[in-house]
């Protein structure tokens, strides 16, 4: 079977975006890693949030082999994936005012913690209000978004602002408005989104930077091992016991 030209073009597009993120966001990634390390060292907790497909990257660092055990998913019911029926309801919930405040008020998140908010467009009420309310509570907010949306679209929040406007640190995914890297003659809609690839890479790079900062301070990073390697379960049990007051996905 011959090689797919379009498949190769997608890889080229994704690699190009990853290179841009590495080169252009290096300082912000380092700052985000430092903020995460600060929270870990100070006894704080780590949370991540995303709605719709943005939740994929948010979930990718929760209870993950090779990831920080302290990363907890801050879930808004009905927005975490495409399992809600109908799936379009999840998109509608992103535009509802008040959900973010209700979730934060009932969560264990408090001043000194870090919240990573993933939203490709950053224009809907839910991520904007999540960032606004989190900062008001004293959390450090790291936003992972596409700044292009703030430059080329309008906000759906009453304030007219975007996620990027309410973050302590912003990681720009460089994704173009529409989140589709390819076009082809005879096909009216663009296709092949790369936002999940790039967003996940940014968050994993941030985690790597945090680990580097912790090691430099003489602190063992609270990392999880794969349960599919010998000794993995025992290692994870020790980490979860040591940090049980800062891990909420096990309760």
Coordinates of C-alpha atoms in Angstrom, one line a residue:
X1 CA 0.0 0.0 0.0
X2 CA 1.4 3.4 -1.0
X3 CA 2.1 6.1 1.6
X4 CA -0.7 8.5 2.3
X5 CA 0.2 12.0 1.2
X6 CA -2.3 13.6 3.6
X7 CA -1.2 11.6 6.6
X8 CA 2.4 12.8 6.0
X9 CA 1.2 16.4 5.7
X10 CA -0.5 16.1 9.1
X11 CA 2.7 14.8 10.7
X12 CA 4.6 17.7 9.1
X13 CA 2.0 20.2 10.4
X14 CA 2.0 18.7 13.9
X15 CA 5.8 18.6 14.0
X16 CA 5.9 22.2 12.9
X17 CA 3.5 23.3 15.6
X18 CA 5.5 21.3 18.3
X19 CA 8.7 23.0 17.2
X20 CA 7.1 26.5 17.4
X21 CA 5.7 25.6 20.9
X22 CA 9.2 24.5 22.0
X23 CA 11.0 27.5 20.7
X24 CA 8.5 30.3 21.3
X25 CA 7.0 29.1 24.6
X26 CA 10.2 27.9 26.4
X27 CA 10.2 30.8 28.9
X28 CA 6.5 30.4 29.7
X29 CA 6.9 26.6 30.1
X30 CA 9.8 27.2 32.5
X31 CA 7.7 29.7 34.5
X32 CA 4.8 27.2 34.6
X33 CA 7.1 24.5 35.8
X34 CA 8.5 26.7 38.5
X35 CA 5.0 27.6 39.7
X36 CA 4.0 23.9 39.9
X37 CA 7.2 23.1 41.8
X38 CA 6.6 26.0 44.2
X39 CA 3.2 24.6 45.0
X40 CA 4.5 21.1 45.5
X41 CA 7.3 22.3 47.7
X42 CA 5.0 24.5 49.8
X43 CA 2.5 21.7 50.5
X44 CA 0.0 23.0 47.9
X45 CA -2.2 21.0 45.5
X46 CA -2.4 20.8 41.7
X47 CA -5.5 20.8 39.7
X48 CA -6.3 20.7 36.0
X49 CA -9.5 21.5 34.1
X50 CA -10.7 21.3 30.5
X51 CA -14.1 21.1 28.8
X52 CA -15.0 19.1 25.8
X53 CA -12.0 17.9 23.8
X54 CA -9.8 20.3 25.8
X55 CA -10.5 17.9 28.7
X56 CA -8.4 15.2 26.9
X57 CA -5.2 17.0 27.6
X58 CA -6.3 17.9 31.2
X59 CA -7.1 14.2 31.9
X60 CA -3.8 13.1 30.4
X61 CA -1.8 14.2 33.4
X62 CA -4.1 12.9 36.1
X63 CA -3.2 9.5 37.7
X64 CA -0.7 9.0 35.0
X65 CA 2.4 6.8 34.9
X66 CA 5.4 9.2 34.7
X67 CA 3.2 12.1 35.9
X68 CA 2.9 14.0 39.2
X69 CA 0.7 12.2 41.6
X70 CA -0.6 15.5 43.0
X71 CA -2.4 16.5 39.7
X72 CA -6.1 16.3 40.3
X73 CA -8.9 16.7 37.7
X74 CA -11.3 19.5 38.5
X75 CA -14.4 18.2 36.7
X76 CA -17.5 20.1 35.7
X77 CA -20.3 17.5 35.3
X78 CA -21.4 17.1 31.7
X79 CA -18.3 18.8 30.2
X80 CA -15.5 16.3 30.8
X81 CA -15.9 14.3 27.6
X82 CA -18.2 13.3 24.8
X83 CA -20.1 10.7 26.9
X84 CA -22.8 13.2 27.9
X85 CA -26.0 12.7 25.9
X86 CA -26.5 14.4 23.6
X87 CA -22.9 15.2 23.0
X88 CA -23.9 18.8 21.9
X89 CA -25.0 19.4 25.5
X90 CA -21.3 19.6 26.6
X91 CA -20.7 22.5 24.2
X92 CA -23.8 24.2 25.5
X93 CA -22.7 23.9 29.1
X94 CA -19.5 25.7 28.4
X95 CA -21.5 28.8 27.7
X96 CA -23.5 28.7 31.0
X97 CA -22.7 31.3 33.6
X98 CA -22.1 30.3 37.2
X99 CA -21.0 26.7 36.7
X100 CA -17.3 27.5 37.4
X101 CA -18.0 29.2 40.7
X102 CA -20.2 26.3 41.8
X103 CA -17.5 23.8 41.1
X104 CA -14.7 25.7 42.7
X105 CA -16.8 26.5 45.8
X106 CA -17.4 22.8 46.3
X107 CA -13.9 21.7 45.5
X108 CA -10.8 21.3 47.8
X109 CA -8.9 24.0 45.8
X110 CA -7.7 26.8 47.9
X111 CA -5.1 29.7 48.0
X112 CA -1.6 28.6 47.1
X113 CA -2.8 25.8 44.8
X114 CA -2.2 25.7 41.1
X115 CA -4.9 25.2 38.5
X116 CA -4.1 24.4 34.9
X117 CA -7.0 25.5 32.6
X118 CA -7.1 24.0 29.1
X119 CA -9.3 25.8 26.5
X120 CA -8.4 26.0 22.9
X121 CA -10.5 29.0 22.1
X122 CA -10.6 30.5 25.7
X123 CA -13.7 32.3 24.7
X124 CA -16.5 30.5 26.5
X125 CA -17.9 31.5 29.8
X126 CA -16.8 28.3 31.6
X127 CA -13.0 28.6 31.3
X128 CA -13.1 32.4 31.6
X129 CA -15.0 32.3 34.8
X130 CA -13.0 29.3 36.1
X131 CA -9.8 31.4 35.8
X132 CA -11.4 34.6 37.2
X133 CA -12.8 32.7 40.3
X134 CA -9.7 30.7 40.8
X135 CA -7.5 33.8 40.9
X136 CA -9.9 35.5 43.3
X137 CA -9.5 32.5 45.6
X138 CA -5.7 32.9 45.5
X139 CA -4.8 30.1 43.1
X140 CA -2.1 30.4 40.6
X141 CA -3.7 29.9 37.2
X142 CA -1.9 28.5 34.2
X143 CA -3.8 28.8 30.9
X144 CA -3.2 26.5 27.9
X145 CA -4.9 28.1 25.0
X146 CA -4.6 29.5 21.4
X147 CA -3.9 33.2 21.6
X148 CA -5.0 33.4 17.9
X149 CA -8.7 33.0 19.0
X150 CA -8.4 36.1 21.2
X151 CA -7.1 38.0 18.2
X152 CA -9.5 36.7 15.6
X153 CA -12.8 35.9 17.4
X154 CA -15.1 37.5 19.9
X155 CA -15.5 36.4 23.5
X156 CA -18.7 34.6 24.6
X157 CA -18.3 35.9 28.2
X158 CA -20.1 39.0 29.3
X159 CA -16.8 40.7 30.1
X160 CA -15.6 40.4 26.6
X161 CA -12.4 38.8 27.8
X162 CA -10.7 35.5 27.1
X163 CA -9.0 32.9 29.3
X164 CA -5.6 34.4 28.5
X165 CA -6.7 37.6 30.2
X166 CA -7.1 35.9 33.6
X167 CA -4.0 33.8 33.9
X168 CA -0.8 34.2 35.8
X169 CA 1.0 32.2 33.0
X170 CA -0.2 31.5 29.5
X171 CA 1.1 28.6 27.3
X172 CA 0.1 29.4 23.7
X173 CA -0.5 26.3 21.6
X174 CA -0.2 28.3 18.3
X175 CA -3.3 26.5 16.9
X176 CA -5.0 28.4 14.1
X177 CA -8.7 29.3 14.5
X178 CA -10.8 26.3 13.5
X179 CA -8.3 23.7 14.7
X180 CA -7.9 21.9 11.4
X181 CA -4.5 21.6 9.8
X182 CA -5.4 20.2 6.3
X183 CA -7.5 21.1 3.3
X184 CA -7.9 19.2 0.1
X185 CA -9.4 19.8 -3.3
X186 CA -13.0 18.7 -3.4
X187 CA -13.4 18.8 0.3
X188 CA -15.2 21.9 1.7
X189 CA -14.4 21.5 5.4
X190 CA -10.8 21.6 6.7
X191 CA -9.8 18.6 8.7
X192 CA -7.1 16.9 10.9
X193 CA -7.0 18.9 14.2
X194 CA -3.7 19.0 16.1
X195 CA -4.7 20.8 19.2
X196 CA -4.7 17.7 21.4
X197 CA -1.2 16.8 20.3
X198 CA 0.3 20.2 21.0
X199 CA -1.6 21.0 24.1
X200 CA -0.6 17.6 25.7
X201 CA 3.0 18.3 24.8
X202 CA 2.9 21.7 26.4
X203 CA 1.5 20.3 29.7
X204 CA 4.0 17.4 29.7
X205 CA 6.8 19.9 29.0
X206 CA 5.6 21.9 31.9
X207 CA 5.6 18.8 34.1
X208 CA 9.2 18.0 33.0
X209 CA 10.2 21.6 33.9
X210 CA 8.5 21.2 37.3
X211 CA 10.4 18.0 38.0
X212 CA 13.7 19.7 37.1
X213 CA 12.9 22.5 39.5
X214 CA 12.1 20.1 42.3
X215 CA 15.3 18.1 41.8
X216 CA 17.3 21.3 41.8
X217 CA 15.8 22.1 45.3
X218 CA 16.6 18.7 46.6
X219 CA 13.0 17.5 46.6
X220 CA 12.0 14.1 45.3
X221 CA 9.2 14.7 42.7
X222 CA 6.0 12.8 43.7
X223 CA 5.9 10.8 40.4
X224 CA 3.8 7.7 39.6
X225 CA 5.2 4.6 38.0
X226 CA 3.5 2.3 35.6
X227 CA 1.5 -0.4 37.2
X228 CA 2.5 -2.7 34.4
X229 CA 6.2 -2.8 35.5
X230 CA 7.5 -4.9 38.4
X231 CA 7.3 -2.9 41.7
X232 CA 5.0 -0.2 40.1
X233 CA 2.1 -0.8 42.4
X234 CA 4.3 -0.8 45.5
X235 CA 5.9 2.5 44.4
X236 CA 2.6 4.1 43.7
X237 CA 1.2 3.0 47.0
X238 CA 4.1 4.6 48.9
X239 CA 3.7 7.9 47.0
X240 CA -0.1 8.0 47.5
X241 CA 0.3 7.3 51.2
X242 CA 2.9 10.0 51.6
X243 CA 0.8 12.6 49.8
X244 CA -2.7 11.3 50.6
X245 CA -3.9 14.7 51.9
X246 CA -3.2 16.3 48.5
X247 CA -4.5 13.6 46.2
X248 CA -8.3 13.7 45.6
X249 CA -8.9 11.3 42.7
X250 CA -8.6 8.3 45.0
X251 CA -11.4 9.2 47.4

